[in-house]
mmCIF file of C-alpha atoms in Angstrom:
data_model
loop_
_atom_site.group_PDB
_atom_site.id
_atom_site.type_symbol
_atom_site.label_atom_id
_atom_site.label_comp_id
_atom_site.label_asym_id
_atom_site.label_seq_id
_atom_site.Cartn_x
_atom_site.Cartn_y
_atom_site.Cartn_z
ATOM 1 C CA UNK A 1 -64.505 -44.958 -50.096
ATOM 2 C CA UNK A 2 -65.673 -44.878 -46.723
ATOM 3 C CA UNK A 3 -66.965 -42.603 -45.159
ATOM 4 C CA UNK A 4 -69.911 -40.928 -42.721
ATOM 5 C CA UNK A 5 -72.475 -38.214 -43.227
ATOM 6 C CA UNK A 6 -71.632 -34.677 -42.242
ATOM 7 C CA UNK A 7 -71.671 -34.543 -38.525
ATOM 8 C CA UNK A 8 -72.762 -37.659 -37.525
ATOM 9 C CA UNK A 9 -69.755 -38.235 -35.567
ATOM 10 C CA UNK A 10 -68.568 -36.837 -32.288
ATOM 11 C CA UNK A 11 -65.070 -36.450 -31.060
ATOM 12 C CA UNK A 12 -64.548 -37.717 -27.382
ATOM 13 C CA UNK A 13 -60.992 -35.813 -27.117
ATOM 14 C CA UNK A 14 -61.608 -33.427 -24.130
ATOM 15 C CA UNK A 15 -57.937 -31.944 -24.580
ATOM 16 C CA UNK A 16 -57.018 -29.575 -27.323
ATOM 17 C CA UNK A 17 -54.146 -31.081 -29.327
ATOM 18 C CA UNK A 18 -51.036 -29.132 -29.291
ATOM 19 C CA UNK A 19 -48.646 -29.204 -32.527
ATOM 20 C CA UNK A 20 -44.992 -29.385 -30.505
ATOM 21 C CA UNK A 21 -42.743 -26.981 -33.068
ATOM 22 C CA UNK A 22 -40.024 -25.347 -32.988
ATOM 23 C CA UNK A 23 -39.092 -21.491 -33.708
ATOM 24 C CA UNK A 24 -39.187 -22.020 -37.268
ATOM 25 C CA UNK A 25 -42.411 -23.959 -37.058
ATOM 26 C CA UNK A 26 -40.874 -27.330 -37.966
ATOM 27 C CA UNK A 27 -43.307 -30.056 -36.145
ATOM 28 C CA UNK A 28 -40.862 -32.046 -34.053
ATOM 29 C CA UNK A 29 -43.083 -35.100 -33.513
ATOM 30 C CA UNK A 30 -40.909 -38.224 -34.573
ATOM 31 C CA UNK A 31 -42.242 -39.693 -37.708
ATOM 32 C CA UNK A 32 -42.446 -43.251 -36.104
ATOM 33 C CA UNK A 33 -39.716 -45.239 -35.320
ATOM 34 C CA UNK A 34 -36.338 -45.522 -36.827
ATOM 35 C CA UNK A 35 -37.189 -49.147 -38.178
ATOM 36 C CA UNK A 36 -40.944 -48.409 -39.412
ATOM 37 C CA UNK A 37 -40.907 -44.260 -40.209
ATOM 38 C CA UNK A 38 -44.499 -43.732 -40.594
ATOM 39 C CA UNK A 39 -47.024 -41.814 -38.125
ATOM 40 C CA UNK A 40 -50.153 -42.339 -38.658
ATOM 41 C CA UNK A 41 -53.210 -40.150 -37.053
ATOM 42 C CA UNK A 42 -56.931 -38.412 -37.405
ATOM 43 C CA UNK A 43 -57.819 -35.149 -36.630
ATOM 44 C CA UNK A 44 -60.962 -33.388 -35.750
ATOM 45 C CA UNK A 45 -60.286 -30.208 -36.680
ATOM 46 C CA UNK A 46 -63.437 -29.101 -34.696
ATOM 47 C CA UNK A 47 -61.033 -30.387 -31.768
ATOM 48 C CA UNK A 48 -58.179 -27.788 -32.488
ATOM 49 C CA UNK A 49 -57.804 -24.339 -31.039
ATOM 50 C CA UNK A 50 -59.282 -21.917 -33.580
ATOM 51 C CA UNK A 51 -60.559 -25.240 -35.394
ATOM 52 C CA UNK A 52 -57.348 -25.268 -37.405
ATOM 53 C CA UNK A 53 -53.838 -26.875 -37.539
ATOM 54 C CA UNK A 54 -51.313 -24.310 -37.569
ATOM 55 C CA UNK A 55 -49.356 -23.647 -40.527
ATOM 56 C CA UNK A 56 -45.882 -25.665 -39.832
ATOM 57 C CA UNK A 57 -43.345 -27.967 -42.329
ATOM 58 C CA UNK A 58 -41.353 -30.968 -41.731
ATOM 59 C CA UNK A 59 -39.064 -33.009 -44.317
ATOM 60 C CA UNK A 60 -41.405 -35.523 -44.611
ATOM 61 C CA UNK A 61 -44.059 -36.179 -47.413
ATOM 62 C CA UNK A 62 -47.914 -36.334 -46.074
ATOM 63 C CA UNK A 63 -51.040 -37.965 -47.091
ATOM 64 C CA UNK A 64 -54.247 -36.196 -46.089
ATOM 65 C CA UNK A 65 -57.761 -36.899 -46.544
ATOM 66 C CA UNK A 66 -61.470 -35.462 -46.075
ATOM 67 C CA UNK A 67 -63.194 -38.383 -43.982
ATOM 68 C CA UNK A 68 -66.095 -35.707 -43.403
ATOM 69 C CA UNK A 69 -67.016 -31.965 -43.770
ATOM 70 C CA UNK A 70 -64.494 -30.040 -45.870
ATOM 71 C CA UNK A 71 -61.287 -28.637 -45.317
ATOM 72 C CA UNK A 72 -59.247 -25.532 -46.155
ATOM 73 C CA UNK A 73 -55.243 -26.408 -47.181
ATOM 74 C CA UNK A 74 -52.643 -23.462 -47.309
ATOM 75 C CA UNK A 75 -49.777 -24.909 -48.715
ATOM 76 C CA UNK A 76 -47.056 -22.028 -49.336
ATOM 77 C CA UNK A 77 -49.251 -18.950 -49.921
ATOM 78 C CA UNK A 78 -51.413 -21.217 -52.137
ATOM 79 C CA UNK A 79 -55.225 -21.715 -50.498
ATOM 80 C CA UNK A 80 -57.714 -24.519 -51.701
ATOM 81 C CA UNK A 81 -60.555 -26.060 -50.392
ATOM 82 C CA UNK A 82 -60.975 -29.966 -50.213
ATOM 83 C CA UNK A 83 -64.223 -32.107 -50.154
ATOM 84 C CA UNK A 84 -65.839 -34.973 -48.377
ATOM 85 C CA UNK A 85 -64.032 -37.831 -49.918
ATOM 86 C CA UNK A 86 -61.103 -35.765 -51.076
ATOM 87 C CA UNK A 87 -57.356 -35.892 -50.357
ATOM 88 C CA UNK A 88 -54.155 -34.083 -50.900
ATOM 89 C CA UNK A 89 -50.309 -35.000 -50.891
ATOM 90 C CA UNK A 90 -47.703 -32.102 -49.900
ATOM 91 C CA UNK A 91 -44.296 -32.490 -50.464
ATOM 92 C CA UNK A 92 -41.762 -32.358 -47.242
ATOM 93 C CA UNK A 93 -39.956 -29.058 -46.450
ATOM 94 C CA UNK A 94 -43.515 -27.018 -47.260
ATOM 95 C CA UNK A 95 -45.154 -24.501 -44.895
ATOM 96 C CA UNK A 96 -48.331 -25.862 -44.526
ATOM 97 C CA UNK A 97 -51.398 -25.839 -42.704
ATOM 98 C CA UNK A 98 -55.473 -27.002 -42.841
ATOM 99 C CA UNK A 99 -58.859 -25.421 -41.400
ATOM 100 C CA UNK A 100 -62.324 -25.788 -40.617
ATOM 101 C CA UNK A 101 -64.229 -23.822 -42.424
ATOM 102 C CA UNK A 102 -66.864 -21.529 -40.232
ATOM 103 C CA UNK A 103 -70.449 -22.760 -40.080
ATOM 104 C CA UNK A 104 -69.339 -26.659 -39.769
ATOM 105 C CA UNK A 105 -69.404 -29.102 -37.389
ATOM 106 C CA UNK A 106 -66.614 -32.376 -37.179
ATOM 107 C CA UNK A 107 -64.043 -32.712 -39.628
ATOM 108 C CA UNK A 108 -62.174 -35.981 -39.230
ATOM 109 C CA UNK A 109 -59.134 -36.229 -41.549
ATOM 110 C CA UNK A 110 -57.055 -39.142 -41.531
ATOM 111 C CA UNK A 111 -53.495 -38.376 -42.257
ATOM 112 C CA UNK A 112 -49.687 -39.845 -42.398
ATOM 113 C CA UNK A 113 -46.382 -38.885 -43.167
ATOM 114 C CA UNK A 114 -43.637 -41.053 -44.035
ATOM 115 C CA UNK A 115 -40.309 -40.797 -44.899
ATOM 116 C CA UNK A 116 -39.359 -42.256 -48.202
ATOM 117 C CA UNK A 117 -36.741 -44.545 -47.327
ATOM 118 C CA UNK A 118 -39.321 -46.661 -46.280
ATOM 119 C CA UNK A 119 -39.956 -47.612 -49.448
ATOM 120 C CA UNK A 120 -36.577 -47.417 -51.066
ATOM 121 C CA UNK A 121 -32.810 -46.159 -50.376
ATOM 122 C CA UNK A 122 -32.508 -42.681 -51.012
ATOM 123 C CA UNK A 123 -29.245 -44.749 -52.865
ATOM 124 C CA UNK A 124 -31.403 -46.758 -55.254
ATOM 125 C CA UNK A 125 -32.602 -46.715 -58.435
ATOM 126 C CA UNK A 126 -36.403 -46.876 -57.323
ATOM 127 C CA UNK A 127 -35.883 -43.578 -55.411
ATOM 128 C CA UNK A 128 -33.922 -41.870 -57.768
ATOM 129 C CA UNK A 129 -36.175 -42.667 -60.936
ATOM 130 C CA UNK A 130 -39.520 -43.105 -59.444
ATOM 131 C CA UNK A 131 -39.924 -41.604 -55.748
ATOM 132 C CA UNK A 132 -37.445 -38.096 -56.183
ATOM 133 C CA UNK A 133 -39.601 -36.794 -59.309
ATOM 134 C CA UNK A 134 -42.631 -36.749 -57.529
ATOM 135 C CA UNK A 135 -41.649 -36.452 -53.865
ATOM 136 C CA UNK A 136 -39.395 -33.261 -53.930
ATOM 137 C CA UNK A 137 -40.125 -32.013 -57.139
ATOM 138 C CA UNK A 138 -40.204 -27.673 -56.880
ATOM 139 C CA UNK A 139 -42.855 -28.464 -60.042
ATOM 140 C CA UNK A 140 -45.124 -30.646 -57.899
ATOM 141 C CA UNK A 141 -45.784 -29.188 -54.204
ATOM 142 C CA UNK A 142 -48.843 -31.202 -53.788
ATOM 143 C CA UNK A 143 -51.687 -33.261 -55.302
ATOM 144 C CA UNK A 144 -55.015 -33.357 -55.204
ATOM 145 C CA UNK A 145 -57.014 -36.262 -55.233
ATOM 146 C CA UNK A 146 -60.769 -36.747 -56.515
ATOM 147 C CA UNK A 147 -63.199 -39.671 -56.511
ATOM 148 C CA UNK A 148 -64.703 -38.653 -60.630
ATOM 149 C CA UNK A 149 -60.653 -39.096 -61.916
ATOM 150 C CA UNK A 150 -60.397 -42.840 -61.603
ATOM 151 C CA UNK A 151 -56.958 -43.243 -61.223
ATOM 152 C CA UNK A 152 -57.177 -40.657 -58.356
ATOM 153 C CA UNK A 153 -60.133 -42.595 -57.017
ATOM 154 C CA UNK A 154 -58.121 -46.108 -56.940
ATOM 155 C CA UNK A 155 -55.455 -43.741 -55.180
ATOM 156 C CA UNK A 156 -58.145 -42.777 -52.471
ATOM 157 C CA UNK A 157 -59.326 -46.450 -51.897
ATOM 158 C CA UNK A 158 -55.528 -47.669 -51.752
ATOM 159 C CA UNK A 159 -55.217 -44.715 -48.930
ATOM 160 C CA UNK A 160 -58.607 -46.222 -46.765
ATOM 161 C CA UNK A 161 -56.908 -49.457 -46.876
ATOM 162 C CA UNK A 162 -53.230 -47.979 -45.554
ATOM 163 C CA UNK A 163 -54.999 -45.848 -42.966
ATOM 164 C CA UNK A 164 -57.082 -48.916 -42.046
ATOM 165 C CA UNK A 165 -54.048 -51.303 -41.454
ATOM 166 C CA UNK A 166 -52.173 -48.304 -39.304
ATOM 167 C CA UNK A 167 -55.320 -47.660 -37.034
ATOM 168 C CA UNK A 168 -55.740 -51.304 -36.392
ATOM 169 C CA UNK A 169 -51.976 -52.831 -36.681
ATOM 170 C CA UNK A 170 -49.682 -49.575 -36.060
ATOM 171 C CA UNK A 171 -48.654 -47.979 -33.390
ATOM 172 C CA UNK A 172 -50.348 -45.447 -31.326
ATOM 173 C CA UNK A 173 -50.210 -41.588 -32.383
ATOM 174 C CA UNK A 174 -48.441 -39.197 -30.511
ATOM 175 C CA UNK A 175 -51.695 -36.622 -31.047
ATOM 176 C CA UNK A 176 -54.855 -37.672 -29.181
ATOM 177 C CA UNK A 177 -57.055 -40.230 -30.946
ATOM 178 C CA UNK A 178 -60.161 -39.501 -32.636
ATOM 179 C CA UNK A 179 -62.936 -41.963 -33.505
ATOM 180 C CA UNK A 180 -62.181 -43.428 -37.133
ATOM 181 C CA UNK A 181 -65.412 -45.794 -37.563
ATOM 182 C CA UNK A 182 -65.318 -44.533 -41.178
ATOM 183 C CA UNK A 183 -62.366 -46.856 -41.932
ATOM 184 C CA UNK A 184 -63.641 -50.695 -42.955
ATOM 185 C CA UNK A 185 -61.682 -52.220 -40.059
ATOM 186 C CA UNK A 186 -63.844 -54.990 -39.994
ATOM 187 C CA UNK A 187 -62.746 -56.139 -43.095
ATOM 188 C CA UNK A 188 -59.195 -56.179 -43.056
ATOM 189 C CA UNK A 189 -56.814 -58.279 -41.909
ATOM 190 C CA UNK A 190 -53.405 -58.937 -41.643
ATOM 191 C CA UNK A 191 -50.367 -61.140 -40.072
ATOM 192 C CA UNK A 192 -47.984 -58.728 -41.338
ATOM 193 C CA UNK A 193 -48.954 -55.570 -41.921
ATOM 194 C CA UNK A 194 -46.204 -53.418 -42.006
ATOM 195 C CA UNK A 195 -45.487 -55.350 -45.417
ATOM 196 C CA UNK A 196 -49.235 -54.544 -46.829
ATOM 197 C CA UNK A 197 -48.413 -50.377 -45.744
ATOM 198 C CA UNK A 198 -45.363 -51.032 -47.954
ATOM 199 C CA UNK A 199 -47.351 -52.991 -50.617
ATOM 200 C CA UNK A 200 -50.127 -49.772 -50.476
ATOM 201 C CA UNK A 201 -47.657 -46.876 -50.697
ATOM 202 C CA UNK A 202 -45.592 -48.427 -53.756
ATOM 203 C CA UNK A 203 -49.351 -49.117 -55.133
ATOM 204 C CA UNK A 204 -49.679 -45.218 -54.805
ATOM 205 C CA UNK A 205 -46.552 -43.877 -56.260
ATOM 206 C CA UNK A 206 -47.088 -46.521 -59.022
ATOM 207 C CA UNK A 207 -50.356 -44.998 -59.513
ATOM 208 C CA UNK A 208 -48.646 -41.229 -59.253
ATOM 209 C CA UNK A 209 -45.566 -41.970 -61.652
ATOM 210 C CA UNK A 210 -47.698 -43.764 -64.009
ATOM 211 C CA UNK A 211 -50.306 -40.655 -64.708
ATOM 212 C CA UNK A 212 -47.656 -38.090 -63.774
ATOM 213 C CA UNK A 213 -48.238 -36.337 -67.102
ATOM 214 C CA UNK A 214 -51.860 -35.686 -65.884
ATOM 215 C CA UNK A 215 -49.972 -33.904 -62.910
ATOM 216 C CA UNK A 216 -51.109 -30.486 -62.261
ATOM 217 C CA UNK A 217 -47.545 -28.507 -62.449
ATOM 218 C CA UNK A 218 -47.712 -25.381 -60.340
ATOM 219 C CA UNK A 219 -43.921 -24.965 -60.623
ATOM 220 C CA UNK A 220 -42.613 -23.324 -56.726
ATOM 221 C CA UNK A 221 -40.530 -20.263 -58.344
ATOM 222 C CA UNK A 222 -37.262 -19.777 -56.626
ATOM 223 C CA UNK A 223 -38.919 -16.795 -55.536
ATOM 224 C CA UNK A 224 -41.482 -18.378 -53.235
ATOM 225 C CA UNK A 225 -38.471 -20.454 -51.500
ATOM 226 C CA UNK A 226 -36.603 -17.426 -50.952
ATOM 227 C CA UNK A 227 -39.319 -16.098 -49.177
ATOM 228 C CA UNK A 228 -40.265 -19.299 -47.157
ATOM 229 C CA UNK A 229 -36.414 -18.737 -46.206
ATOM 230 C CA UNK A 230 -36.758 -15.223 -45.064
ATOM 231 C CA UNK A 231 -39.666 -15.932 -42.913
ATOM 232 C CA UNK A 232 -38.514 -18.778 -41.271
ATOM 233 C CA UNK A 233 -36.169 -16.273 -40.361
ATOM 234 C CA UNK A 234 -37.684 -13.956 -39.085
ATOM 235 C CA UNK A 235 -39.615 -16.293 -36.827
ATOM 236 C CA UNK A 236 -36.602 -17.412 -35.240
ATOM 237 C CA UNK A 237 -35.549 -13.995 -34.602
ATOM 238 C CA UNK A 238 -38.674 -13.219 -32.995
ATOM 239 C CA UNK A 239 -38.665 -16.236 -30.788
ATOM 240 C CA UNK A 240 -35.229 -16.077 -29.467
ATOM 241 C CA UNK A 241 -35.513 -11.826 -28.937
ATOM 242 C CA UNK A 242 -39.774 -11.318 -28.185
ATOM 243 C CA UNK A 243 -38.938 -10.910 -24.363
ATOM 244 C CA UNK A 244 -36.548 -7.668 -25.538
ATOM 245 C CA UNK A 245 -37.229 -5.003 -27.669
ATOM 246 C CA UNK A 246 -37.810 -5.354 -31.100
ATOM 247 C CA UNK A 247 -39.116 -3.506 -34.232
ATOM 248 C CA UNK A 248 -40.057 -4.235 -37.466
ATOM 249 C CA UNK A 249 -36.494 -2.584 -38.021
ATOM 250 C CA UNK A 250 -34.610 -5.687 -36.377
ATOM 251 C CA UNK A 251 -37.288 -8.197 -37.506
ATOM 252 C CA UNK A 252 -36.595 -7.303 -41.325
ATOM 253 C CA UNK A 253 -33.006 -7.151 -40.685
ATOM 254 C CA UNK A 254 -32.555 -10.075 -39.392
ATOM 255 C CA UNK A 255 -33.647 -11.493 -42.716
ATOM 256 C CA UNK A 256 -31.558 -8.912 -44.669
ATOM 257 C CA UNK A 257 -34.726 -7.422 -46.315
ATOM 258 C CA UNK A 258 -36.833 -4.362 -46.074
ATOM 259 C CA UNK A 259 -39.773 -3.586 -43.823
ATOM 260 C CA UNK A 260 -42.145 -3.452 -46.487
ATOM 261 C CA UNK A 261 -40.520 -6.861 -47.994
ATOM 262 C CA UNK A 262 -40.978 -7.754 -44.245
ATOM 263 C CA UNK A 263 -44.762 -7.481 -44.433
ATOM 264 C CA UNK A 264 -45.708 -8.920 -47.563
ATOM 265 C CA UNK A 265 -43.798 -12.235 -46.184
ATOM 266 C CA UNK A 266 -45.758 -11.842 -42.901
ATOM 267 C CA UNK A 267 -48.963 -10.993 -44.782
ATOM 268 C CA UNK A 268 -48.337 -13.753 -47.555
ATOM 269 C CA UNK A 269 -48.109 -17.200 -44.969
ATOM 270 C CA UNK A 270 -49.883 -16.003 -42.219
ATOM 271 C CA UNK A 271 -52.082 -13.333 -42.638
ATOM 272 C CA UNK A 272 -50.635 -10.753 -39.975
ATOM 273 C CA UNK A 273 -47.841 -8.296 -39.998
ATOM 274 C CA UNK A 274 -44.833 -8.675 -38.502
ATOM 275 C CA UNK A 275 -45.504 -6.379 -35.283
ATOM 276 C CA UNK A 276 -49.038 -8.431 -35.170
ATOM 277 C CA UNK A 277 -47.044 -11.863 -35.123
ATOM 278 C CA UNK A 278 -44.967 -10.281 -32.509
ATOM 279 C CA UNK A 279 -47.860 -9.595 -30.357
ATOM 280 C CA UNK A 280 -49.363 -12.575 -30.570
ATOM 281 C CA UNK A 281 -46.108 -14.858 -29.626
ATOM 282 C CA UNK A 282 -45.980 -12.256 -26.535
ATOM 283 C CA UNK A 283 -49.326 -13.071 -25.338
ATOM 284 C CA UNK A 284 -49.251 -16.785 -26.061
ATOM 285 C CA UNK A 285 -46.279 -16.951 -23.930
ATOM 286 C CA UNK A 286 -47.648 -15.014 -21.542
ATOM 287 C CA UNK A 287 -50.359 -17.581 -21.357
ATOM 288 C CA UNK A 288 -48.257 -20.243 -21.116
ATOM 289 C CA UNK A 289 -46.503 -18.336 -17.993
ATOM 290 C CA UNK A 290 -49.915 -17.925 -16.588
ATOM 291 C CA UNK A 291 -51.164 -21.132 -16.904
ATOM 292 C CA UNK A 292 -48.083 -22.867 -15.244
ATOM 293 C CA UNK A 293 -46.851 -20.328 -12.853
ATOM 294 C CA UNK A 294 -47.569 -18.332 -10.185
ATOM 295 C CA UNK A 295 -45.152 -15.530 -11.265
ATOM 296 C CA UNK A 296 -47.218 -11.832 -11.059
ATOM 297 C CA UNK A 297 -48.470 -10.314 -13.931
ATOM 298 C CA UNK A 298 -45.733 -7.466 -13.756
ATOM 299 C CA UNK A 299 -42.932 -9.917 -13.937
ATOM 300 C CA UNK A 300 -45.275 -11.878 -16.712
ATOM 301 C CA UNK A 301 -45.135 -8.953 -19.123
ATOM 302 C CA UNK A 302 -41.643 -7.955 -18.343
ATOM 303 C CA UNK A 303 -40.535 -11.819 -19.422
ATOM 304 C CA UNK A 304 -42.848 -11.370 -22.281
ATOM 305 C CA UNK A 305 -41.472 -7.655 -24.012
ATOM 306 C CA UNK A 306 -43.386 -5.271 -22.305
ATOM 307 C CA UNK A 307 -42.105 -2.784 -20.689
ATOM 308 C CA UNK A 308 -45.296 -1.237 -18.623
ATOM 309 C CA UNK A 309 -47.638 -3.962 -17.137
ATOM 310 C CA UNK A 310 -50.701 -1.796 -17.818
ATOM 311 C CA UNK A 311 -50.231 -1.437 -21.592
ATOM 312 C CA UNK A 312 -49.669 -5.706 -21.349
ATOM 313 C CA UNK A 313 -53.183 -5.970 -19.414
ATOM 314 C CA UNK A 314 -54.879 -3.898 -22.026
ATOM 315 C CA UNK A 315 -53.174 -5.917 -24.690
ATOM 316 C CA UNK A 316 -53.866 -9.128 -23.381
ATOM 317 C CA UNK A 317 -57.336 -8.535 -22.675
ATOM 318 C CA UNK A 318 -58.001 -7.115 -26.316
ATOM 319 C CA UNK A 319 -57.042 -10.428 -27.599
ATOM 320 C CA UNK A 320 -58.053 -12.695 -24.960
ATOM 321 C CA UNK A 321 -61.044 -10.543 -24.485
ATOM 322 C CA UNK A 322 -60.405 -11.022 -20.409
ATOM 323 C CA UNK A 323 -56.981 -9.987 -18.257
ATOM 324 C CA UNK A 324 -54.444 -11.991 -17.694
ATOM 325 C CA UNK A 325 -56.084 -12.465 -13.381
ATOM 326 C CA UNK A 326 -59.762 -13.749 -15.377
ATOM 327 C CA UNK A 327 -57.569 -15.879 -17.701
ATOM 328 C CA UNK A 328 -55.292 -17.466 -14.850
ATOM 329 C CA UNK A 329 -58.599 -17.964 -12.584
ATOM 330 C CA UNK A 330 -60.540 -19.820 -15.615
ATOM 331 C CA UNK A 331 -58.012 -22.614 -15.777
ATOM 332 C CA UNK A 332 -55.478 -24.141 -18.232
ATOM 333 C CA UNK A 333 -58.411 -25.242 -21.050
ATOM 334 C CA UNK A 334 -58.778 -22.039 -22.939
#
């Protein structure tokens, strides 16, 4: 592998990336094209708001390494913390999310996702007997990769070369790019690349299938999908209704659960309760309305669920630590 020392690169992005998703924090960025489904892309986490990618899920499986610093993965409730030179795969349909860890500098992670059926039918006998097992498997959420395990480490390499071939062949990301001198660019080369990417992922699930009895199995109980269920839930309900009134009352409802069963859903993915999560898609909004309109801040908290513009400036400036006049003076990059 690869790869720089800690720090010694710098990001030139001057935007914050934005993860487009929708109320049920699906990403919606198109994986690729229709006739080559791969996306391709490297973030500096130092580059994200909060230095962090927001926890989020799409039905794709994803690739993602350590290039340099470290990283912390939630995948489900499940938190780990990868290395310099490290990787993990998560299967698709998994609430998932990575962060910088306080106290560090740059964090470049090259990542993809891809669907499957760019390697084989979902009809076929290579998908059903070698791809499904691994890909969807409830036993097998995700992988973790490490340079000492050498089949892992011959996984990592075969990963350098596919993100290699993407950042010089493929096309362009739909997130901002980031500087990827770690990859060996200079020594790779190809007049048809999109058949080496296929060549390097069939090299990887070869690799997978073929030490799959090494496979950690952390089975996903049906329990832990209910739950990813309810919440995805209850995050739609909040989206559509967080301009009206609600209460923990209708948010748990509208999952058919209990308030308390409510919370420890909240608590388990992202860390907040319910009425916290409310808050904070109240004020985001409202700094979205800020940002791009010129509408006052009375009609700004009425559009946003509160009631009494007073109690929304005292909000909003306990979490923005300014009110919503200092935040709309400042200018859109905050």
């Amino acid at each position: 592998m690869i790869y720089p020392s800690r720090g010694k690169v710098c990001c030139s992005v001057t935007t914050l990336p934005v993860m487009p998703q929708d109320s049920q924090l699906q990403e919606t960025v198109p994986c690729g094209s229709d006739s080559f489904p791969i996306q391709y892309c490297v973030d500096d986490l130092s580059q994200w708001r909060q230095q962090s990618v927001p926890l989020h899920w799409h039905p794709y499986p994803e690739f993602f390494s350590v290039a340099s610093g470290a990283v912390e993965v939630q995948v489900g409730s499940d938190r780990l913390t990868l290395a310099q030179g490290e990787a993990i795969f998560i299967s698709g349909n998994l609430l998932h999310g990575y962060r910088q860890p306080a106290g560090t500098s740059t964090c470049l992670c090259p990542n993809i996702l891809f669907s499957a059926q760019l390697i084989a039918p979902v009809s076929s006998s290579i998908y059903n007997q070698y791809l499904l097992p691994l890909l969807y498997n409830p036993e097998i959420p995700y992988v973790v990769f490490k340079p000492e395990v050498e089949w892992q480490q011959q996984i990592l390499v075969t990963l350098t070369h596919l993100y290699t071939l993407l950042s010089k062949y493929g096309p362009a990301s739909y997130y901002p790019s980031n500087p990827d001198e770690f990859l060996p660019k200079h020594q790779v080369f190809s007049d048809c690349f999109e058949l080496e990417v296929l060549q390097d992922l069939c090299r990887i699930f070869h690799l997978l299938y073929s030490n799959r009895n090494q496979l950690v199995q952390k089975e996903l109980p049906r329990i832990e999908m209910i739950a990813q269920i309810r919440f995805k839930k209850m995050l739609a309900y909040i989206d559509r209704h967080f301009a009206e009134k609600v209460t923990l009352q209708t948010i748990a409802s509208s999952a058919n659960i209990s308030r308390s069963e409510a919370g420890r859903c909240f608590q388990k993915y992202c860390s907040l309760s319910p009425v916290q999560y409310l808050m904070k898609r109240r004020i985001d909004h409202a700094k979205h309305l800020l940002r791009s309109t010129s509408l006052s801040v009375k009609e700004i908290a009425a559009q946003c669920g509160f009631q009494d513009s007073s109690y929304f400036i005292k909000a909003f400036r306990k979490h923005v630590q300014m009110t919503p006049l200092h935040y709309r003076e400042a200018g859109p990059e905050r």
